[in-house]
Amino acid sequence: MRYRRSDPRQSFEEYLKKPCISNRGFIYEQHLKEYLSDPELSLNAIADLLGVGANTVGQYAKKNGIDVKKRRKASCYSCGADKSEGKTAYYKRRVQEELQKTPIMSCRDLKERVPGAYEWLIRKEPDWIHARLIHEFDKPRWNEWGEAALAELKAAYAEIQSSGDKRKRVTISWLARVAGINRDDIYGRLRYLSEMQKFFDDVCETRSTNYDR
């Protein structure tokens, strides 16, 4: 375990009352190896399971000698598709079939379900494929995530106001830490979550605001 203290003057006993713990020990590495051995799990999916960013998963994979490039699925067209059907026509048909099953689909979803389709169509038929996919952060589940995260952030702000260090600026990072939310998840999705952005605009202090006091 690694323990992080935002205030170096804080005693360890005080810190232990509300620790911020990052699990990067033996159990974490065991989970990492287990997830990376599953070809059906993308790096982003593994990152979500471990509560870290995809780059962190890549770094730990490299550290443990796991070649993530070998996990990439081969193109569907190169794995036994009827070659009498052109590649563009094949991928467009496969995309339509997947959309029949799941009308709301992102680029990430398509890469998982029809490997090679997005990479080919974005070069050959960019307007066609863009018209049929939704951005990952516009998917309904992100809105649900945003509502739940906002409730936690508001509770964290209330806690900071009642018992936090009044000398510190209220920042997104601090709120995320108190709420137990991965800060990178917030930054990556914030531009698609207007209510959360408004909340941060209302409660977070800029450096200039701090200096004016």
Short mmCIF file of C-alpha atoms in Angstrom, two decimals:
data_model
loop_
_atom_site.label_atom_id
_atom_site.label_comp_id
_atom_site.label_asym_id
_atom_site.label_seq_id
_atom_site.Cartn_x
_atom_site.Cartn_y
_atom_site.Cartn_z
CA MET A 1 0.00 0.00 0.00
CA ARG A 2 1.04 3.57 -0.63
CA TYR A 3 -0.25 6.27 1.66
CA ARG A 4 -0.58 9.82 0.35
CA ARG A 5 -0.76 12.95 2.49
CA SER A 6 -1.62 16.26 0.85
CA ASP A 7 -0.35 18.16 3.89
CA PRO A 8 3.21 17.08 4.86
CA ARG A 9 2.81 18.73 8.26
CA GLN A 10 -0.06 16.43 9.15
CA SER A 11 0.86 13.73 11.64
CA PHE A 12 0.49 10.13 10.50
CA GLU A 13 -1.98 9.44 13.32
CA GLU A 14 -4.23 12.26 12.09
CA TYR A 15 -3.90 11.06 8.53
CA LEU A 16 -4.95 7.51 9.41
CA LYS A 17 -8.37 8.82 10.46
CA LYS A 18 -9.15 9.46 6.76
CA PRO A 19 -6.44 7.82 4.65
CA CYS A 20 -6.24 7.95 0.88
CA ILE A 21 -4.87 4.56 -0.11
CA SER A 22 -3.64 3.41 -3.51
CA ASN A 23 -3.40 -0.37 -3.81
CA ARG A 24 -0.30 -1.15 -5.88
CA GLY A 25 0.90 -4.25 -4.07
CA PHE A 26 0.92 -8.00 -4.65
CA ILE A 27 -2.88 -8.39 -4.88
CA TYR A 28 -3.08 -5.55 -7.42
CA GLU A 29 -0.47 -7.19 -9.64
CA GLN A 30 -2.24 -10.55 -9.38
CA HIS A 31 -5.50 -8.93 -10.54
CA LEU A 32 -3.63 -7.14 -13.31
CA LYS A 33 -2.14 -10.36 -14.69
CA GLU A 34 -5.49 -12.11 -14.43
CA TYR A 35 -7.31 -9.39 -16.37
CA LEU A 36 -4.58 -9.06 -19.01
CA SER A 37 -4.78 -12.79 -19.67
CA ASP A 38 -8.41 -12.34 -20.78
CA PRO A 39 -8.39 -11.35 -24.49
CA GLU A 40 -12.00 -10.17 -24.21
CA LEU A 41 -11.06 -7.34 -21.84
CA SER A 42 -9.77 -4.12 -23.39
CA LEU A 43 -7.16 -1.98 -21.60
CA ASN A 44 -9.88 0.57 -20.83
CA ALA A 45 -12.10 -2.13 -19.33
CA ILE A 46 -9.19 -3.36 -17.19
CA ALA A 47 -8.49 0.20 -16.10
CA ASP A 48 -12.12 0.61 -14.99
CA LEU A 49 -11.96 -2.64 -13.00
CA LEU A 50 -8.78 -1.54 -11.21
CA GLY A 51 -9.81 2.08 -10.76
CA VAL A 52 -6.84 3.52 -12.67
CA GLY A 53 -6.13 4.99 -16.10
CA ALA A 54 -5.39 2.91 -19.20
CA ASN A 55 -1.83 4.31 -19.28
CA THR A 56 -1.25 2.94 -15.78
CA VAL A 57 -2.38 -0.50 -16.93
CA GLY A 58 0.05 -0.29 -19.84
CA GLN A 59 2.92 0.68 -17.54
CA TYR A 60 2.24 -2.19 -15.12
CA ALA A 61 1.89 -4.63 -18.03
CA LYS A 62 5.30 -3.55 -19.32
CA LYS A 63 6.78 -3.86 -15.85
CA ASN A 64 5.48 -7.44 -15.62
CA GLY A 65 6.70 -8.40 -19.07
CA ILE A 66 3.26 -8.58 -20.71
CA ASP A 67 3.13 -7.49 -24.36
CA VAL A 68 -0.22 -5.72 -24.70
CA LYS A 69 0.17 -5.50 -28.49
CA LYS A 70 -0.31 -9.26 -28.77
CA ARG A 71 -3.73 -8.88 -27.16
CA ARG A 72 -5.09 -6.83 -30.07
CA LYS A 73 -7.68 -8.71 -32.02
CA ALA A 74 -7.01 -9.36 -35.67
CA SER A 75 -9.22 -7.77 -38.30
CA CYS A 76 -12.47 -9.68 -38.82
CA TYR A 77 -12.01 -9.43 -42.58
CA SER A 78 -8.64 -11.16 -42.42
CA CYS A 79 -9.97 -13.99 -40.25
CA GLY A 80 -12.14 -15.88 -42.70
CA ALA A 81 -14.58 -13.40 -44.23
CA ASP A 82 -15.88 -14.17 -47.72
CA LYS A 83 -13.36 -12.33 -49.88
CA SER A 84 -15.85 -12.12 -52.77
CA GLU A 85 -17.46 -9.33 -50.76
CA GLY A 86 -15.39 -6.15 -50.82
CA LYS A 87 -13.78 -5.03 -47.58
CA THR A 88 -15.76 -1.80 -47.35
CA ALA A 89 -19.05 -3.55 -48.10
CA TYR A 90 -18.22 -6.28 -45.58
CA TYR A 91 -17.50 -3.87 -42.76
CA LYS A 92 -20.54 -1.70 -43.51
CA ARG A 93 -22.75 -4.79 -43.39
CA ARG A 94 -21.18 -5.92 -40.09
CA VAL A 95 -21.64 -2.48 -38.56
CA GLN A 96 -25.30 -2.47 -39.55
CA GLU A 97 -25.75 -5.91 -38.02
CA GLU A 98 -24.26 -4.74 -34.73
CA LEU A 99 -26.40 -1.61 -34.77
CA GLN A 100 -29.48 -3.80 -35.11
CA LYS A 101 -28.50 -5.45 -31.83
CA THR A 102 -27.27 -2.27 -30.10
CA PRO A 103 -28.61 0.97 -31.65
CA ILE A 104 -26.37 3.14 -29.44
CA MET A 105 -22.77 2.25 -30.12
CA SER A 106 -19.49 4.12 -29.74
CA CYS A 107 -16.17 3.81 -31.54
CA ARG A 108 -14.83 1.79 -28.60
CA ASP A 109 -17.79 -0.60 -28.78
CA LEU A 110 -17.29 -1.11 -32.51
CA LYS A 111 -13.59 -1.85 -32.09
CA GLU A 112 -14.46 -4.56 -29.57
CA ARG A 113 -17.28 -6.12 -31.60
CA VAL A 114 -15.96 -5.83 -35.15
CA PRO A 115 -12.15 -5.53 -35.00
CA GLY A 116 -10.74 -3.60 -37.93
CA ALA A 117 -14.06 -2.04 -38.99
CA TYR A 118 -13.55 1.41 -37.49
CA GLU A 119 -9.95 1.72 -38.65
CA TRP A 120 -10.95 0.83 -42.23
CA LEU A 121 -14.17 2.83 -42.48
CA ILE A 122 -12.75 5.97 -40.89
CA ARG A 123 -10.37 6.13 -43.87
CA LYS A 124 -12.75 4.96 -46.60
CA GLU A 125 -16.19 6.12 -45.43
CA PRO A 126 -15.66 8.67 -42.62
CA ASP A 127 -19.02 10.44 -43.03
CA TRP A 128 -20.88 7.13 -43.12
CA ILE A 129 -19.33 5.76 -39.94
CA HIS A 130 -19.51 9.06 -38.03
CA ALA A 131 -23.25 9.28 -38.74
CA ARG A 132 -23.83 5.89 -37.10
CA LEU A 133 -21.70 6.08 -33.96
CA ILE A 134 -22.14 8.12 -30.82
CA HIS A 135 -19.28 9.57 -28.80
CA GLU A 136 -18.33 7.40 -25.85
CA PHE A 137 -19.08 10.19 -23.36
CA ASP A 138 -22.52 10.88 -24.86
CA LYS A 139 -23.72 7.38 -24.06
CA PRO A 140 -26.51 7.26 -21.46
CA ARG A 141 -24.36 5.42 -18.94
CA TRP A 142 -21.99 8.39 -18.70
CA ASN A 143 -24.93 10.59 -17.74
CA GLU A 144 -25.83 8.08 -15.05
CA TRP A 145 -22.21 8.03 -13.89
CA GLY A 146 -22.18 11.84 -13.83
CA GLU A 147 -25.29 12.06 -11.67
CA ALA A 148 -23.95 9.56 -9.13
CA ALA A 149 -20.49 11.18 -9.08
CA LEU A 150 -21.99 14.66 -8.65
CA ALA A 151 -23.91 13.50 -5.56
CA GLU A 152 -20.66 12.17 -4.07
CA LEU A 153 -18.80 15.38 -4.92
CA LYS A 154 -21.46 17.53 -3.28
CA ALA A 155 -21.26 15.38 -0.14
CA ALA A 156 -17.46 15.72 -0.22
CA TYR A 157 -17.76 19.52 -0.50
CA ALA A 158 -20.11 19.61 2.49
CA GLU A 159 -17.62 17.54 4.50
CA ILE A 160 -14.74 19.82 3.52
CA GLN A 161 -16.74 22.89 4.53
CA SER A 162 -17.56 21.43 7.93
CA SER A 163 -14.23 19.86 8.89
CA GLY A 164 -11.64 20.53 6.17
CA ASP A 165 -8.56 22.72 6.27
CA LYS A 166 -9.84 26.25 5.57
CA ARG A 167 -6.37 27.36 4.44
CA LYS A 168 -6.46 25.13 1.36
CA ARG A 169 -8.06 26.03 -1.94
CA VAL A 170 -11.02 23.88 -2.89
CA THR A 171 -9.96 22.15 -6.12
CA ILE A 172 -11.35 19.39 -8.31
CA SER A 173 -8.50 17.11 -7.24
CA TRP A 174 -9.22 17.63 -3.56
CA LEU A 175 -12.95 17.08 -4.00
CA ALA A 176 -12.30 13.92 -6.03
CA ARG A 177 -9.94 12.58 -3.36
CA VAL A 178 -12.44 13.17 -0.55
CA ALA A 179 -15.26 11.68 -2.63
CA GLY A 180 -13.17 8.62 -3.50
CA ILE A 181 -13.45 9.23 -7.27
CA ASN A 182 -10.61 8.84 -9.76
CA ARG A 183 -9.65 12.41 -10.72
CA ASP A 184 -8.79 11.38 -14.28
CA ASP A 185 -12.31 10.01 -14.76
CA ILE A 186 -13.68 13.44 -13.92
CA TYR A 187 -11.30 15.37 -16.18
CA GLY A 188 -11.89 12.99 -19.07
CA ARG A 189 -15.69 13.35 -18.94
CA LEU A 190 -16.19 16.83 -17.53
CA ARG A 191 -16.87 18.61 -20.82
CA TYR A 192 -19.84 16.30 -21.36
CA LEU A 193 -21.29 16.82 -17.87
CA SER A 194 -22.64 20.37 -17.71
CA GLU A 195 -24.16 20.07 -14.22
CA MET A 196 -20.87 18.88 -12.76
CA GLN A 197 -18.99 21.69 -14.53
CA LYS A 198 -21.42 24.24 -13.09
CA PHE A 199 -20.90 22.80 -9.60
CA PHE A 200 -17.12 23.11 -9.94
CA ASP A 201 -17.48 26.68 -11.25
CA ASP A 202 -19.49 27.55 -8.15
CA VAL A 203 -17.34 25.94 -5.45
CA CYS A 204 -13.77 25.61 -6.74
CA GLU A 205 -11.33 28.46 -6.22
CA THR A 206 -8.87 29.64 -8.85
CA ARG A 207 -5.36 30.73 -7.93
CA SER A 208 -6.23 34.34 -8.64
CA THR A 209 -9.21 34.10 -6.28
CA ASN A 210 -6.93 32.73 -3.58
CA TYR A 211 -4.43 35.54 -4.02
CA ASP A 212 -7.13 38.20 -3.79
CA ARG A 213 -8.05 37.14 -0.29
#
